[in-house]
C-alpha atoms as one frame of an Amber mdcrd trajectory, in Angstrom:
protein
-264.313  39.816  -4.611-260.882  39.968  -6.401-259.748  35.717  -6.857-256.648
  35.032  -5.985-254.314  33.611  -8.741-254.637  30.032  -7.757-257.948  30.231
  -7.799-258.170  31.785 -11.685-258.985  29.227 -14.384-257.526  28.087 -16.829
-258.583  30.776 -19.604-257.386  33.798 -16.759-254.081  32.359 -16.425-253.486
  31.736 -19.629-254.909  34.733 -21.271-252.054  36.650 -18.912-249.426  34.533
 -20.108-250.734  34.904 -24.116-251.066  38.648 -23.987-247.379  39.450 -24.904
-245.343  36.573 -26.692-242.267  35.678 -28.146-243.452  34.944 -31.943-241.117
  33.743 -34.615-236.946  33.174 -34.078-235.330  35.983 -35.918-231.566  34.983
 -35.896-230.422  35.560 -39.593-228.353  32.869 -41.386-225.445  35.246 -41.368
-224.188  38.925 -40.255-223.094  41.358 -42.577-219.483  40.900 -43.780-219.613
  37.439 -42.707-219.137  38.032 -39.319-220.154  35.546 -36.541-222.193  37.852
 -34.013-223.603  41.602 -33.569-222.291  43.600 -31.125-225.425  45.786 -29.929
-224.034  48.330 -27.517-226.580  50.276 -25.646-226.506  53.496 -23.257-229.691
  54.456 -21.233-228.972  57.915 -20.758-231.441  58.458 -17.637-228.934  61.262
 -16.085-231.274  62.571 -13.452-234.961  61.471 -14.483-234.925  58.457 -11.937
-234.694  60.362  -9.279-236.702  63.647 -10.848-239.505  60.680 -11.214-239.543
  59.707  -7.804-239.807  63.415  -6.100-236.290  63.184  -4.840-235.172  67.030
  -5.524-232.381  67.844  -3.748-228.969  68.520  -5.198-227.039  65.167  -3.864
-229.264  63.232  -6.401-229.271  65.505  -8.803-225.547  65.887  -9.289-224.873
  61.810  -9.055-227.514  61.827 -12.205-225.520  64.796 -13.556-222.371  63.037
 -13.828-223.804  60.980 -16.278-224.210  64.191 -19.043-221.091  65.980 -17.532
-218.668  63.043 -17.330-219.809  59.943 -18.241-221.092  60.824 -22.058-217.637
  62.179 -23.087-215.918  59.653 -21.814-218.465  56.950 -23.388-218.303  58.851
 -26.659-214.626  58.663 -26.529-214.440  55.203 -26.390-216.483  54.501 -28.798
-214.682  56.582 -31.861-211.721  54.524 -30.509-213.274  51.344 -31.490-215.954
  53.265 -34.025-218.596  51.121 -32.769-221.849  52.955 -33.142-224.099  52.092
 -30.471-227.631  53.086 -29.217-228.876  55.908 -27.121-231.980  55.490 -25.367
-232.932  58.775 -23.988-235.690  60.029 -21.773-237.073  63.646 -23.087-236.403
  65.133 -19.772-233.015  64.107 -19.849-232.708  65.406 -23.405-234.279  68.975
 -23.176-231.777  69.272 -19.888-228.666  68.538 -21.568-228.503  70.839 -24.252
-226.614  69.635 -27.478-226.237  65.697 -26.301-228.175  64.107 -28.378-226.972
  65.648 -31.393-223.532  64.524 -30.156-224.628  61.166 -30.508-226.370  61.881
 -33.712-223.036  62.951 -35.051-221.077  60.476 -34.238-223.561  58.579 -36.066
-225.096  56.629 -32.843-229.146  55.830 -32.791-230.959  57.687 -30.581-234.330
  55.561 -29.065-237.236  56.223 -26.973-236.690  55.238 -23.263-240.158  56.859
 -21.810-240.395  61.038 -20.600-238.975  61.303 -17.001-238.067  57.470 -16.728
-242.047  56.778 -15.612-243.117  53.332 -14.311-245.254  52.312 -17.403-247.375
  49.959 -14.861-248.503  53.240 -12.191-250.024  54.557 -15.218-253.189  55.091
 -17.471-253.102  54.022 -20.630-253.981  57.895 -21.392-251.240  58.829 -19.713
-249.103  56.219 -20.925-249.803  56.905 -24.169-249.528  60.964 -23.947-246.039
  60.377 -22.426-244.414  58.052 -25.752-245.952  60.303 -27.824-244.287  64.024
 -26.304-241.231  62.041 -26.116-240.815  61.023 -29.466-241.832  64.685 -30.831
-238.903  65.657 -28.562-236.582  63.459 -29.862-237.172  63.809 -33.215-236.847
  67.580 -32.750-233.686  67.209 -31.385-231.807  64.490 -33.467-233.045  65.259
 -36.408-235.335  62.262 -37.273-237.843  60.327 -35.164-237.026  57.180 -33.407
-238.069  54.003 -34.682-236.850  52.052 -31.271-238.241  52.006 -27.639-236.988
  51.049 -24.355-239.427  51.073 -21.218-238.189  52.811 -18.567-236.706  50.388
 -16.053-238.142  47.596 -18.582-241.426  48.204 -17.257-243.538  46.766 -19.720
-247.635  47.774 -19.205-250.404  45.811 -19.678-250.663  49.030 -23.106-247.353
  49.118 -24.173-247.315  46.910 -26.851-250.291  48.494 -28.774-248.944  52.382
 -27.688-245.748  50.980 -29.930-247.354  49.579 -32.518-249.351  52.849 -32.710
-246.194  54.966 -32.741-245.059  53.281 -35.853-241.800  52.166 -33.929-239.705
  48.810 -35.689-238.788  47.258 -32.640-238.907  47.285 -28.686-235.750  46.522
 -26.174-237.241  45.910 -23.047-238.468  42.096 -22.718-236.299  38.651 -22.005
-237.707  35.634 -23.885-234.757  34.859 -25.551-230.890  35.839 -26.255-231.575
  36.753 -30.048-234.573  39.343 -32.206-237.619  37.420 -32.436-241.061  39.059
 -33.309-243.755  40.052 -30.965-247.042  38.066 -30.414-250.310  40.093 -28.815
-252.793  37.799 -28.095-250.970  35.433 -30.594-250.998  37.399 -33.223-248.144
  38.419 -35.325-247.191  42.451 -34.622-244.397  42.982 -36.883-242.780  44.094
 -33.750-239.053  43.233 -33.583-237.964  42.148 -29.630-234.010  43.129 -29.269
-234.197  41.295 -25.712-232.144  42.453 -22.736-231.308  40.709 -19.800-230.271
  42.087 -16.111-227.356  40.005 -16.739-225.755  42.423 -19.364-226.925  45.208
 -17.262-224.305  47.720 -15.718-227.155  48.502 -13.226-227.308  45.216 -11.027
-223.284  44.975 -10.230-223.339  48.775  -9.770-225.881  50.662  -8.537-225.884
  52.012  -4.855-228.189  53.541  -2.168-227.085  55.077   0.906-230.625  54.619
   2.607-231.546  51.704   1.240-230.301  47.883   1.185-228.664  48.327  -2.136
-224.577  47.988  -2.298-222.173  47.263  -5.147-221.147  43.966  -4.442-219.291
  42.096  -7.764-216.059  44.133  -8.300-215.569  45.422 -11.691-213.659  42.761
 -13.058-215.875  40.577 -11.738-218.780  42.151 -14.627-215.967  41.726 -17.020
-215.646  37.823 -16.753-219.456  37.603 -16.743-219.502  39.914 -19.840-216.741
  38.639 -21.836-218.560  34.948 -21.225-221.633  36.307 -22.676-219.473  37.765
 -25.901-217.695  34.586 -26.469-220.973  32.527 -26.188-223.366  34.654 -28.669
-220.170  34.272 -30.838-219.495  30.535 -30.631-223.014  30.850 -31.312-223.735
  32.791 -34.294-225.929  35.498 -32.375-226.077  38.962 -30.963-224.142  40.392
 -28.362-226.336  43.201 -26.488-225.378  45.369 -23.408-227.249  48.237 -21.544
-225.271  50.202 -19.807-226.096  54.038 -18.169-223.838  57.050 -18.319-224.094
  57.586 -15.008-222.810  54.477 -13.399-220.898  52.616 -16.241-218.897  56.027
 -16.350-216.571  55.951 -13.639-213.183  55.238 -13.885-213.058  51.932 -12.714
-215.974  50.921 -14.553-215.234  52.848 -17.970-211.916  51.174 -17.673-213.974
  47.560 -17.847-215.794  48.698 -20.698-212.510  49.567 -22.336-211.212  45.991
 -21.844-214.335  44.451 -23.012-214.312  46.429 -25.935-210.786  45.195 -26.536
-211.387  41.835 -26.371-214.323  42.205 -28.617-212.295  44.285 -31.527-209.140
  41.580 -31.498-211.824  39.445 -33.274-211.931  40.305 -36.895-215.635  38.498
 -37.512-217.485  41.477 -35.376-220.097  43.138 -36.439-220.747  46.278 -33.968
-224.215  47.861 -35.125-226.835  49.814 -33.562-230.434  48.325 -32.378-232.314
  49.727 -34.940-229.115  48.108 -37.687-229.673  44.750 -36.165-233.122  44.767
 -36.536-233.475  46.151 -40.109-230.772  43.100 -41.086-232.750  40.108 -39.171
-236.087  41.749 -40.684-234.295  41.802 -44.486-233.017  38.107 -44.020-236.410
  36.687 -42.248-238.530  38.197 -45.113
């Protein structure tokens, strides 16, 4: 009979809490340039996997996930020269062999582009087979397509397995952007050992997804307006600067790239570049400086 978790011992409960853990602090002494804080900008270019992923075909999904490629990307891409803040791309393969010639646009406007699953799976309904087969097609397909292979991973939907810790340590990959145990890089622990896994952690707090995202047939609404996300956002800057840290945003073509929403980005972005001790860098940047000054 399966035991309830209050009725696990001590060495259950633990060993679930000791499987994946945050390791050593990785916040460098300083930034490049002398600047106070990294600016990690991220994109989770998902365009129409989530729905692809959950059976839901027709073309009313399918064209809100377009809009992402279509609109959103160009008008992300835009910004971006503006302020020539590389970012980084996490892409799902599906979403990449659809939209042909995107990521190379982000390749040459010298973005990253990262692993964020196949067809936006749920890591946890999976097999570790399957798990496994699915980061591995995707990176061949990304490194096909920008030109060399990504050395970054994002879960889809930060849905972390019980595998995918060792599937990234046996892809070779530098660092994972997916978990929450703190606001700056620190190094992954499996079983408390040292992985030489870098954690760039997110938070649903800098997520475009929570304030925006909305369901017709479900219970979910937009509910903060758009300036709303900017005050929490611009709080989060001026606090991983006061700081000395990083600060990193995940944001999704598809609903970050409306008007209204773009627009916020654009204002954030201003506010960031009137401070001349900013350091905008991709993931895989940040993590390559913290691992060179933690050595």
């Amino acid at each position: 009979m399966t035991q309830q978790p209050w009725q696990w011992d001590e060495q259950t409960w633990r060993g679930h809490v000791e499987h994946v853990r945050a390791g050593r602090a990785l916040r460098p002494a300083s930034w490049p340039g002398g600047a106070k804080v990294a600016v990690a900008l991220s994109f989770d270019s998902d365009h129409e996997t989530p729905a692809l992923r959950d059976g839901e075909v027709l073309p009313g999904k399918m064209a809100q996930g377009e809009y992402g490629a279509r609109v959103g990307v160009p008008r992300i891409l835009k910004l971006l020269r503006e302020h020539n803040a590389p970012a980084s791309f996490f892409v799902p393969a599906v979403s990449a062999l659809l939209h042909d010639g995107e990521v190379k646009s982000y390749v040459d406007d010298g973005h990253e582009v990262a692993l964020h699953g196949w067809i936006h799976e749920r890591n946890t309904a999976l097999t570790e087979t399957e798990e496994r087969d699915l980061a591995f097609r995707a990176a061949d397909v990304l490194e096909r397509l920008a030109g060399t292979r990504p050395v970054g991973i994002r879960t889809p939907s930060w849905d972390f397995s019980a595998h995918t810790l060792a599937i990234t340590r046996e892809l070779g990959l530098r660092y994972d952007s997916s978990l929450m145990a703190d606001d700056d890089c620190y190094e992954l622990l499996e079983h408390g050992a040292p992985t030489g896994v870098v954690e760039l952690p997110v938070e649903w707090i800098r997520d475009d997804a929570p304030y925006f995202m909305m369901d017709r047939f479900a219970s979910l609404r937009p509910y903060t307006p758009p300036r709303g996300v900017l005050s929490i956002w611009r709080d989060e800057f001026d606090a991983a600067r006061a700081e000395g840290g990083i600060f990193q945003l995940t944001m999704h073509p598809h609903i970050i790239g409306h008007r209204s929403r773009v627009t916020v980005l654009s204002e954030l972005l201003d506010h960031i570049s009137g401070h001349d001790d900013v350091w905008f860098a991709t993931h895989a940047q940040i993590v390559d400086h913290v691992l060179k000054e933690r050595s």
